[in-house]
Amino acid sequence: MTILKEFREQCATPIEKLRQVADAMTAEMHAGLASEGGSKLKMLNSYVDNLPTGDEHGLFYALDLGGTNFRVLRVQLGGRDGRVAKQEFTEVSIPPQLMTATSVELFDFIAKELARFIATEGEGFFLPPGSQRELGFTFSFPMKQLSIASGTLIRWTKGLSIDDAVDKDVVVELTKALDRQGIDMRVAALVNDTIGTLAGGKYFNNDVATAVILGTGTNAAYVERAYAIPKSGEMVINTEWGNFRSSHLPVTEYDQALDQESLNAGEQIYEKMISGMYLGDIVRRVLCKMAEEAGCFGDIVPRKLKTRFVLRTPEMSAMHHDTSTDLRVVGSKLKDIFGISDTSLETRRVVVELCNIVATRAACLSAAGIFGILKKMGKDTVKKGEKQRTVIAVDGGLFEHYTKFRSCLGSTLNELLGDEAAHTVVIEHANDGSGIGAALLAASHSQYH
């Protein structure tokens, strides 16, 4: 109980602290826009200067690579009247050995799967004679964008580590793989998942001004007004906010240990506190300390309890949402994941409270980040006489499936905004926003447009 109490105090996010985090986010955004390398936030220019309008026509493909699997989809766009007339997709897992292989092996695997998917193109999809298929490529890793259809990889995250791909243009690598497979296809747009989500959101709802990903990783993008960017005109900015850091973030010893043992120590501190890849592991680390120092699972510390990432966030969520009187979901998860059987009800309650502390902190910090972006855009207050509505498109499994995280995020953002402004800001779930968004950006940047 002492360990739990200490941890709860260290993770506390009172509203004043969240306001400080939001102000720090706004300040870092200004610094990142003002100069290259001026901030931990990269504030990357996405080169997307024409978001989809709804007039787009034709057949477009999208490839969405964002972690341990990727999606391939095709959409038939029918302009103002038809909108998304038809769409199909498939999801493919990347074999573990390819996560650390070579660039050629990874992109050849992707191109083969893409070829297989193209071969199933059936009724309702049609390409005008003599025209080339076009693809929107969602690439959700830090990259230096060079134009709408080129960008070099800065570094891998989320478990991928392929050294020879770093500093290479990922569109060139993909195009070479497509050629090797004999696929006649042009990459028309290269975007990250956040930009894709923003484009997809805006296509269906013109009030969308910001997109946030809360899944395995996290990021945010928004539409910046022209005069605010010394670097260029009006632009969609990819903040790369996962790398945000501030002395106001409630970092604990468990966060520090997780960071030090990670592939990218010292980077992505904010992401490691709020995204789905890490939350379960923070819970595991606290449980491990409880087992070592307080013997809460018997005399011997279960071996599995020392295994990094063995507790995934979906399992953590299942335990957090357990409403049974004897918390039997918690009991069975502890047995299945860690091999810990015969836990007392008191121990199970501690586990639920741990999940609650970690998820609440993540949701509150996410809300503070969003509030920081709204402040930067001048959308955190109500202007007299203006009809104002700001929609934040949010995608990602953490937001979609973790109910308590999602409701805490919403209520915290409303509290930060205050009653009047809260009525003008809406969070909407953009389901598979990034995939459809990439196809839409291929359409709005098509060579036939």
Short mmCIF file of C-alpha atoms in Angstrom, two decimals:
data_model
loop_
_atom_site.label_atom_id
_atom_site.label_comp_id
_atom_site.label_asym_id
_atom_site.label_seq_id
_atom_site.Cartn_x
_atom_site.Cartn_y
_atom_site.Cartn_z
CA MET A 1 0.00 0.00 0.00
CA THR A 2 2.94 2.33 0.68
CA ILE A 3 4.33 1.74 -2.82
CA LEU A 4 0.86 2.36 -4.28
CA LYS A 5 0.38 5.55 -2.27
CA GLU A 6 3.78 6.92 -3.29
CA PHE A 7 3.12 6.10 -6.92
CA ARG A 8 -0.32 7.76 -6.81
CA GLU A 9 1.23 10.95 -5.41
CA GLN A 10 4.03 10.98 -8.00
CA CYS A 11 1.54 10.56 -10.87
CA ALA A 12 -0.85 13.26 -9.68
CA THR A 13 -2.08 15.66 -12.35
CA PRO A 14 -3.95 18.51 -10.61
CA ILE A 15 -5.46 21.03 -13.03
CA GLU A 16 -2.78 23.68 -12.31
CA LYS A 17 -0.06 21.21 -13.28
CA LEU A 18 -1.92 20.36 -16.50
CA ARG A 19 -2.14 24.07 -17.34
CA GLN A 20 1.63 24.30 -16.93
CA VAL A 21 2.09 21.28 -19.24
CA ALA A 22 -0.23 22.91 -21.81
CA ASP A 23 1.65 26.22 -21.63
CA ALA A 24 4.95 24.38 -22.08
CA MET A 25 3.49 22.58 -25.12
CA THR A 26 2.42 25.91 -26.66
CA ALA A 27 5.84 27.45 -25.99
CA GLU A 28 7.64 24.46 -27.54
CA MET A 29 5.39 24.68 -30.62
CA HIS A 30 6.32 28.35 -31.10
CA ALA A 31 10.01 27.51 -30.70
CA GLY A 32 9.84 24.60 -33.15
CA LEU A 33 8.15 26.73 -35.81
CA ALA A 34 10.57 29.63 -35.37
CA SER A 35 13.73 27.69 -36.14
CA GLU A 36 15.02 24.29 -37.20
CA GLY A 37 16.10 22.44 -34.04
CA GLY A 38 14.64 25.18 -31.85
CA SER A 39 12.63 22.69 -29.83
CA LYS A 40 12.25 19.03 -28.90
CA LEU A 41 9.08 19.31 -31.00
CA LYS A 42 10.13 18.99 -34.62
CA MET A 43 7.06 20.92 -35.95
CA LEU A 44 7.62 19.42 -39.39
CA ASN A 45 6.20 20.98 -42.53
CA SER A 46 4.07 18.25 -44.15
CA TYR A 47 3.97 19.88 -47.64
CA VAL A 48 0.24 19.21 -47.65
CA ASP A 49 -1.10 22.50 -48.97
CA ASN A 50 -4.32 21.20 -50.46
CA LEU A 51 -6.42 19.14 -48.10
CA PRO A 52 -9.19 17.10 -49.77
CA THR A 53 -12.29 19.10 -50.67
CA GLY A 54 -14.78 16.38 -51.54
CA ASP A 55 -14.50 16.88 -55.30
CA GLU A 56 -11.93 14.10 -55.75
CA HIS A 57 -12.69 11.40 -58.36
CA GLY A 58 -11.15 8.06 -59.26
CA LEU A 59 -9.47 4.95 -57.88
CA PHE A 60 -6.74 5.41 -55.27
CA TYR A 61 -4.71 3.09 -53.09
CA ALA A 62 -3.23 3.64 -49.65
CA LEU A 63 -0.51 1.86 -47.73
CA ASP A 64 -0.52 2.52 -43.99
CA LEU A 65 2.70 1.43 -42.25
CA GLY A 66 2.70 2.39 -38.61
CA GLY A 67 4.10 -0.35 -36.44
CA THR A 68 4.09 -4.11 -36.32
CA ASN A 69 1.49 -4.43 -39.06
CA PHE A 70 0.30 -2.48 -42.07
CA ARG A 71 -2.94 -1.92 -43.95
CA VAL A 72 -3.48 -1.72 -47.67
CA LEU A 73 -6.68 -0.18 -48.97
CA ARG A 74 -8.32 1.03 -52.13
CA VAL A 75 -11.10 3.56 -52.50
CA GLN A 76 -13.24 4.60 -55.41
CA LEU A 77 -14.05 8.30 -55.03
CA GLY A 78 -17.14 9.68 -56.70
CA GLY A 79 -16.78 13.44 -56.20
CA ARG A 80 -19.36 15.59 -54.40
CA ASP A 81 -22.25 13.20 -55.02
CA GLY A 82 -20.60 9.82 -54.69
CA ARG A 83 -18.00 10.62 -52.03
CA VAL A 84 -16.36 7.32 -51.01
CA ALA A 85 -18.32 5.11 -53.38
CA LYS A 86 -16.53 1.92 -52.42
CA GLN A 87 -13.60 0.84 -50.27
CA GLU A 88 -11.80 -2.38 -49.39
CA PHE A 89 -8.79 -3.11 -47.20
CA THR A 90 -6.61 -5.86 -45.84
CA GLU A 91 -4.30 -5.95 -42.84
CA VAL A 92 -0.93 -7.72 -42.80
CA SER A 93 1.38 -8.50 -39.87
CA ILE A 94 5.08 -7.93 -40.40
CA PRO A 95 7.02 -11.12 -39.55
CA PRO A 96 9.22 -10.47 -36.46
CA GLN A 97 12.45 -11.28 -38.31
CA LEU A 98 11.75 -8.48 -40.82
CA MET A 99 11.53 -5.86 -38.04
CA THR A 100 15.33 -5.90 -37.79
CA ALA A 101 16.20 -7.10 -41.32
CA THR A 102 17.22 -4.89 -44.26
CA SER A 103 15.37 -2.12 -46.02
CA VAL A 104 15.13 -4.23 -49.22
CA GLU A 105 13.64 -7.21 -47.37
CA LEU A 106 11.04 -5.09 -45.58
CA PHE A 107 9.91 -3.15 -48.68
CA ASP A 108 9.91 -6.28 -50.88
CA PHE A 109 7.60 -7.97 -48.37
CA ILE A 110 5.28 -4.92 -48.42
CA ALA A 111 5.32 -4.75 -52.25
CA LYS A 112 4.46 -8.46 -52.56
CA GLU A 113 1.47 -8.04 -50.26
CA LEU A 114 0.41 -4.94 -52.20
CA ALA A 115 0.64 -6.89 -55.50
CA ARG A 116 -1.53 -9.64 -54.00
CA PHE A 117 -4.12 -7.04 -52.95
CA ILE A 118 -4.14 -5.28 -56.36
CA ALA A 119 -4.81 -8.66 -58.00
CA THR A 120 -8.15 -8.85 -56.14
CA GLU A 121 -9.40 -5.52 -57.57
CA GLY A 122 -12.94 -6.36 -58.62
CA GLU A 123 -16.30 -4.82 -59.47
CA GLY A 124 -16.96 -1.23 -58.53
CA PHE A 125 -13.33 -0.20 -58.99
CA PHE A 126 -12.21 1.29 -62.29
CA LEU A 127 -9.10 3.01 -63.52
CA PRO A 128 -9.42 5.21 -66.63
CA PRO A 129 -7.64 3.59 -69.61
CA GLY A 130 -4.01 4.63 -69.98
CA SER A 131 -3.71 6.02 -66.45
CA GLN A 132 -1.39 4.84 -63.73
CA ARG A 133 -2.55 3.67 -60.31
CA GLU A 134 -1.71 6.14 -57.55
CA LEU A 135 -0.96 5.50 -53.91
CA GLY A 136 -0.97 7.49 -50.68
CA PHE A 137 1.73 6.21 -48.34
CA THR A 138 1.17 6.68 -44.61
CA PHE A 139 4.53 6.26 -42.91
CA SER A 140 4.18 6.76 -39.16
CA PHE A 141 7.79 7.15 -38.13
CA PRO A 142 9.78 10.35 -37.66
CA MET A 143 10.87 11.51 -41.10
CA LYS A 144 12.21 14.63 -42.73
CA GLN A 145 9.68 15.50 -45.40
CA LEU A 146 11.28 16.92 -48.55
CA SER A 147 8.14 17.35 -50.70
CA ILE A 148 4.61 15.95 -50.80
CA ALA A 149 5.99 12.67 -52.17
CA SER A 150 9.44 12.31 -50.65
CA GLY A 151 10.93 12.10 -47.20
CA THR A 152 13.87 10.55 -45.42
CA LEU A 153 13.59 8.39 -42.32
CA ILE A 154 15.02 10.09 -39.21
CA ARG A 155 14.75 7.05 -36.93
CA TRP A 156 12.58 4.01 -36.34
CA THR A 157 10.27 3.74 -33.31
CA LYS A 158 7.69 1.18 -32.11
CA GLY A 159 9.94 -1.86 -32.26
CA LEU A 160 11.30 -1.53 -35.80
CA SER A 161 15.05 -1.20 -36.15
CA ILE A 162 16.44 -1.41 -39.69
CA ASP A 163 19.65 0.57 -39.74
CA ASP A 164 20.25 0.72 -43.49
CA ALA A 165 16.90 2.49 -44.04
CA VAL A 166 17.79 5.49 -41.86
CA ASP A 167 18.44 8.70 -43.86
CA LYS A 168 17.00 7.07 -47.01
CA ASP A 169 13.99 8.36 -48.95
CA VAL A 170 11.23 5.90 -48.07
CA VAL A 171 9.31 6.66 -51.28
CA VAL A 172 12.36 5.78 -53.38
CA GLU A 173 12.75 2.53 -51.39
CA LEU A 174 9.07 1.63 -51.85
CA THR A 175 9.10 2.59 -55.56
CA LYS A 176 12.11 0.36 -56.20
CA ALA A 177 10.32 -2.52 -54.47
CA LEU A 178 7.17 -1.91 -56.55
CA ASP A 179 9.31 -1.99 -59.71
CA ARG A 180 10.92 -5.26 -58.62
CA GLN A 181 7.41 -6.70 -58.27
CA GLY A 182 6.38 -5.32 -61.68
CA ILE A 183 3.72 -3.03 -60.17
CA ASP A 184 2.97 0.10 -62.21
CA MET A 185 2.06 2.52 -59.43
CA ARG A 186 3.06 6.07 -58.50
CA VAL A 187 3.38 7.24 -54.89
CA ALA A 188 1.45 10.54 -55.04
CA ALA A 189 1.60 11.50 -51.36
CA LEU A 190 3.76 10.59 -48.39
CA VAL A 191 2.20 11.43 -45.03
CA ASN A 192 2.32 10.27 -41.46
CA ASP A 193 -0.78 8.81 -39.76
CA THR A 194 -1.62 12.09 -38.04
CA ILE A 195 -1.66 14.06 -41.31
CA GLY A 196 -3.71 11.26 -42.89
CA THR A 197 -6.20 11.41 -40.02
CA LEU A 198 -6.46 15.20 -40.40
CA ALA A 199 -7.11 14.86 -44.17
CA GLY A 200 -9.67 12.10 -43.66
CA GLY A 201 -11.38 14.06 -40.89
CA LYS A 202 -11.52 17.26 -42.94
CA TYR A 203 -12.99 15.40 -45.95
CA PHE A 204 -16.00 14.36 -43.90
CA ASN A 205 -16.21 17.41 -41.64
CA ASN A 206 -14.88 20.84 -42.53
CA ASP A 207 -14.58 21.90 -38.86
CA VAL A 208 -11.71 19.47 -38.25
CA ALA A 209 -8.63 21.55 -37.42
CA THR A 210 -6.50 19.12 -35.44
CA ALA A 211 -5.80 15.39 -35.54
CA VAL A 212 -4.38 13.33 -32.71
CA ILE A 213 -3.20 9.72 -32.69
CA LEU A 214 -3.50 7.84 -29.41
CA GLY A 215 -2.58 4.26 -30.19
CA THR A 216 0.64 2.26 -29.98
CA GLY A 217 2.41 5.62 -30.32
CA THR A 218 1.11 9.17 -30.23
CA ASN A 219 1.33 12.32 -32.33
CA ALA A 220 -0.65 15.41 -33.29
CA ALA A 221 -1.05 17.59 -36.38
CA TYR A 222 -2.95 20.80 -37.02
CA VAL A 223 -3.57 23.47 -39.66
CA GLU A 224 -1.31 26.45 -39.02
CA ARG A 225 -2.13 29.92 -40.29
CA ALA A 226 0.27 31.34 -42.86
CA TYR A 227 1.63 34.26 -40.84
CA ALA A 228 2.64 32.02 -37.94
CA ILE A 229 5.20 30.06 -39.94
CA PRO A 230 8.43 31.80 -40.84
CA LYS A 231 9.26 28.60 -42.77
CA SER A 232 6.39 28.82 -45.34
CA GLY A 233 2.75 29.65 -46.08
CA GLU A 234 -0.39 28.00 -44.64
CA MET A 235 0.48 24.45 -43.96
CA VAL A 236 -0.44 21.32 -42.14
CA ILE A 237 2.13 20.91 -39.37
CA ASN A 238 3.20 17.56 -37.96
CA THR A 239 4.23 18.35 -34.39
CA GLU A 240 5.93 15.01 -33.55
CA TRP A 241 4.70 15.75 -30.04
CA GLY A 242 5.72 12.32 -28.70
CA ASN A 243 9.15 13.87 -28.15
CA PHE A 244 7.74 16.69 -25.98
CA ARG A 245 9.31 17.05 -22.58
CA SER A 246 8.91 19.52 -19.75
CA SER A 247 9.90 19.76 -16.10
CA HIS A 248 6.14 19.82 -15.37
CA LEU A 249 5.61 16.22 -16.55
CA PRO A 250 5.07 13.91 -13.53
CA VAL A 251 7.90 11.48 -14.30
CA THR A 252 8.41 8.61 -11.81
CA GLU A 253 11.27 6.16 -11.20
CA TYR A 254 9.31 3.60 -13.24
CA ASP A 255 9.14 5.94 -16.24
CA GLN A 256 12.87 6.59 -15.95
CA ALA A 257 13.67 2.87 -15.83
CA LEU A 258 11.39 2.17 -18.81
CA ASP A 259 13.07 4.97 -20.76
CA GLN A 260 16.61 3.83 -19.92
CA GLU A 261 15.87 0.27 -21.07
CA SER A 262 14.17 1.36 -24.31
CA LEU A 263 15.63 1.38 -27.84
CA ASN A 264 15.46 5.19 -27.89
CA ALA A 265 16.55 6.23 -24.40
CA GLY A 266 16.07 9.93 -23.71
CA GLU A 267 13.63 10.34 -26.60
CA GLN A 268 9.82 10.30 -26.83
CA ILE A 269 9.35 10.92 -23.08
CA TYR A 270 5.76 12.20 -23.49
CA GLU A 271 4.88 9.22 -25.72
CA LYS A 272 6.25 6.84 -23.10
CA MET A 273 3.85 8.32 -20.53
CA ILE A 274 0.68 8.41 -22.63
CA SER A 275 0.69 5.85 -25.46
CA GLY A 276 -0.55 2.29 -25.68
CA MET A 277 2.81 0.67 -26.23
CA TYR A 278 4.00 1.64 -22.75
CA LEU A 279 1.10 1.91 -20.27
CA GLY A 280 0.89 -1.81 -19.53
CA ASP A 281 4.62 -1.96 -18.93
CA ILE A 282 4.49 0.88 -16.40
CA VAL A 283 1.85 -1.10 -14.47
CA ARG A 284 4.05 -4.23 -14.68
CA ARG A 285 7.08 -2.33 -13.30
CA VAL A 286 5.15 -1.15 -10.24
CA LEU A 287 3.76 -4.68 -9.65
CA CYS A 288 7.31 -6.02 -9.92
CA LYS A 289 8.51 -3.63 -7.22
CA MET A 290 5.55 -4.65 -5.03
CA ALA A 291 6.51 -8.30 -5.49
CA GLU A 292 10.20 -7.67 -4.75
CA GLU A 293 9.84 -5.34 -1.78
CA ALA A 294 6.51 -6.33 -0.24
CA GLY A 295 6.20 -9.98 -1.32
CA CYS A 296 2.65 -9.40 -2.50
CA PHE A 297 2.71 -12.49 -4.74
CA GLY A 298 4.41 -14.83 -2.29
CA ASP A 299 8.06 -15.40 -1.45
CA ILE A 300 9.31 -15.80 -5.01
CA VAL A 301 8.98 -12.99 -7.57
CA PRO A 302 7.25 -14.55 -10.62
CA ARG A 303 9.69 -14.68 -13.56
CA LYS A 304 7.14 -13.29 -16.02
CA LEU A 305 6.76 -10.20 -13.84
CA LYS A 306 10.33 -9.26 -14.84
CA THR A 307 9.64 -9.64 -18.57
CA ARG A 308 9.37 -6.30 -20.35
CA PHE A 309 6.14 -5.62 -22.27
CA VAL A 310 4.57 -8.92 -21.22
CA LEU A 311 1.58 -6.93 -19.93
CA ARG A 312 0.01 -5.25 -22.94
CA THR A 313 -2.29 -2.28 -22.65
CA PRO A 314 -5.41 -4.17 -23.89
CA GLU A 315 -4.97 -6.59 -20.95
CA MET A 316 -4.43 -3.66 -18.59
CA SER A 317 -7.65 -2.12 -19.93
CA ALA A 318 -9.55 -5.39 -19.39
CA MET A 319 -8.44 -5.46 -15.74
CA HIS A 320 -9.24 -1.75 -15.26
CA HIS A 321 -12.77 -2.27 -16.60
CA ASP A 322 -13.48 -5.39 -14.49
CA THR A 323 -16.83 -4.83 -12.74
CA SER A 324 -17.30 -8.31 -11.24
CA THR A 325 -17.61 -8.40 -7.43
CA ASP A 326 -14.65 -10.78 -7.02
CA LEU A 327 -12.63 -9.06 -9.82
CA ARG A 328 -12.31 -12.41 -11.58
CA VAL A 329 -11.05 -10.83 -14.84
CA VAL A 330 -8.11 -9.42 -12.89
CA GLY A 331 -7.54 -12.83 -11.30
CA SER A 332 -7.52 -14.67 -14.60
CA LYS A 333 -5.28 -12.08 -16.31
CA LEU A 334 -2.71 -12.28 -13.48
CA LYS A 335 -2.73 -16.06 -13.88
CA ASP A 336 -2.56 -16.08 -17.70
CA ILE A 337 0.04 -13.32 -18.11
CA PHE A 338 2.29 -13.71 -15.06
CA GLY A 339 1.49 -17.23 -13.89
CA ILE A 340 0.27 -15.79 -10.57
CA SER A 341 -2.63 -17.81 -9.18
CA ASP A 342 -4.68 -17.58 -5.97
CA THR A 343 -4.58 -13.80 -5.55
CA SER A 344 -6.61 -12.20 -2.79
CA LEU A 345 -9.38 -9.72 -3.50
CA GLU A 346 -7.27 -7.04 -1.83
CA THR A 347 -4.37 -7.70 -4.23
CA ARG A 348 -6.73 -7.55 -7.20
CA ARG A 349 -8.07 -4.22 -5.98
CA VAL A 350 -4.51 -2.88 -5.84
CA VAL A 351 -3.99 -3.98 -9.46
CA VAL A 352 -7.16 -2.16 -10.59
CA GLU A 353 -6.09 0.98 -8.73
CA LEU A 354 -2.64 0.78 -10.39
CA CYS A 355 -4.26 0.58 -13.82
CA ASN A 356 -6.45 3.53 -12.88
CA ILE A 357 -3.48 5.69 -11.82
CA VAL A 358 -1.50 4.99 -15.02
CA ALA A 359 -4.47 5.41 -17.39
CA THR A 360 -5.69 8.59 -15.65
CA ARG A 361 -2.28 10.22 -15.80
CA ALA A 362 -1.99 9.33 -19.52
CA ALA A 363 -5.46 10.71 -20.32
CA CYS A 364 -4.90 13.92 -18.36
CA LEU A 365 -1.52 14.56 -20.01
CA SER A 366 -3.06 13.88 -23.44
CA ALA A 367 -5.79 16.43 -22.68
CA ALA A 368 -3.14 18.97 -21.61
CA GLY A 369 -1.28 18.47 -24.91
CA ILE A 370 -4.47 18.98 -26.93
CA PHE A 371 -5.27 22.09 -24.88
CA GLY A 372 -1.76 23.38 -25.67
CA ILE A 373 -2.42 23.00 -29.40
CA LEU A 374 -5.81 24.72 -29.10
CA LYS A 375 -4.07 27.62 -27.32
CA LYS A 376 -1.50 27.83 -30.11
CA MET A 377 -4.35 28.03 -32.66
CA GLY A 378 -6.26 30.61 -30.61
CA LYS A 379 -9.17 28.19 -30.26
CA ASP A 380 -9.08 27.87 -26.47
CA THR A 381 -11.36 30.87 -25.91
CA VAL A 382 -14.64 32.03 -27.42
CA LYS A 383 -14.47 35.11 -29.62
CA LYS A 384 -17.47 37.43 -29.33
CA GLY A 385 -19.78 37.31 -32.31
CA GLU A 386 -17.94 34.41 -33.97
CA LYS A 387 -19.69 31.15 -34.66
CA GLN A 388 -16.95 28.84 -33.58
CA ARG A 389 -16.65 25.07 -33.79
CA THR A 390 -13.42 23.12 -33.58
CA VAL A 391 -13.36 19.39 -34.17
CA ILE A 392 -10.42 17.27 -33.02
CA ALA A 393 -10.19 14.04 -35.00
CA VAL A 394 -8.70 11.30 -32.83
CA ASP A 395 -7.65 7.87 -34.05
CA GLY A 396 -5.80 4.95 -32.47
CA GLY A 397 -6.64 1.83 -30.52
CA LEU A 398 -5.96 3.35 -27.09
CA PHE A 399 -8.59 6.04 -27.65
CA GLU A 400 -10.99 3.71 -29.45
CA HIS A 401 -10.97 0.73 -27.07
CA TYR A 402 -9.93 2.01 -23.63
CA THR A 403 -13.22 3.49 -22.43
CA LYS A 404 -12.01 4.91 -19.11
CA PHE A 405 -9.02 6.55 -20.80
CA ARG A 406 -11.29 8.14 -23.41
CA SER A 407 -13.86 9.51 -20.95
CA CYS A 408 -11.13 10.90 -18.66
CA LEU A 409 -9.49 12.61 -21.64
CA GLY A 410 -12.79 14.28 -22.60
CA SER A 411 -13.72 15.46 -19.13
CA THR A 412 -10.20 16.78 -18.44
CA LEU A 413 -10.11 18.74 -21.71
CA ASN A 414 -13.51 20.26 -20.88
CA GLU A 415 -12.24 21.28 -17.45
CA LEU A 416 -9.16 22.94 -18.99
CA LEU A 417 -11.30 24.79 -21.55
CA GLY A 418 -13.94 25.96 -19.09
CA ASP A 419 -17.69 25.81 -19.70
CA GLU A 420 -18.00 28.41 -22.42
CA ALA A 421 -15.15 27.23 -24.66
CA ALA A 422 -15.88 23.54 -23.99
CA HIS A 423 -19.14 23.94 -25.95
CA THR A 424 -17.18 24.91 -29.08
CA VAL A 425 -14.69 22.00 -29.05
CA VAL A 426 -15.67 18.47 -30.05
CA ILE A 427 -13.56 15.30 -29.97
CA GLU A 428 -14.55 12.84 -32.69
CA HIS A 429 -13.27 9.34 -33.27
CA ALA A 430 -11.83 9.16 -36.79
CA ASN A 431 -11.93 5.43 -37.42
CA ASP A 432 -9.05 4.37 -39.70
CA GLY A 433 -8.63 8.03 -40.48
CA SER A 434 -5.04 7.64 -41.55
CA GLY A 435 -5.62 4.99 -44.22
CA ILE A 436 -8.52 6.68 -45.97
CA GLY A 437 -6.78 10.02 -45.45
CA ALA A 438 -3.70 8.82 -47.34
CA ALA A 439 -5.86 7.72 -50.28
CA LEU A 440 -7.62 11.11 -50.23
CA LEU A 441 -4.27 12.95 -50.20
CA ALA A 442 -3.11 10.82 -53.15
CA ALA A 443 -6.27 12.05 -54.88
CA SER A 444 -5.78 15.73 -54.00
CA HIS A 445 -2.14 15.51 -55.16
CA SER A 446 -2.83 13.29 -58.19
CA GLN A 447 -0.96 13.87 -61.45
CA TYR A 448 -4.38 13.77 -63.17
CA HIS A 449 -6.01 16.21 -60.72
#
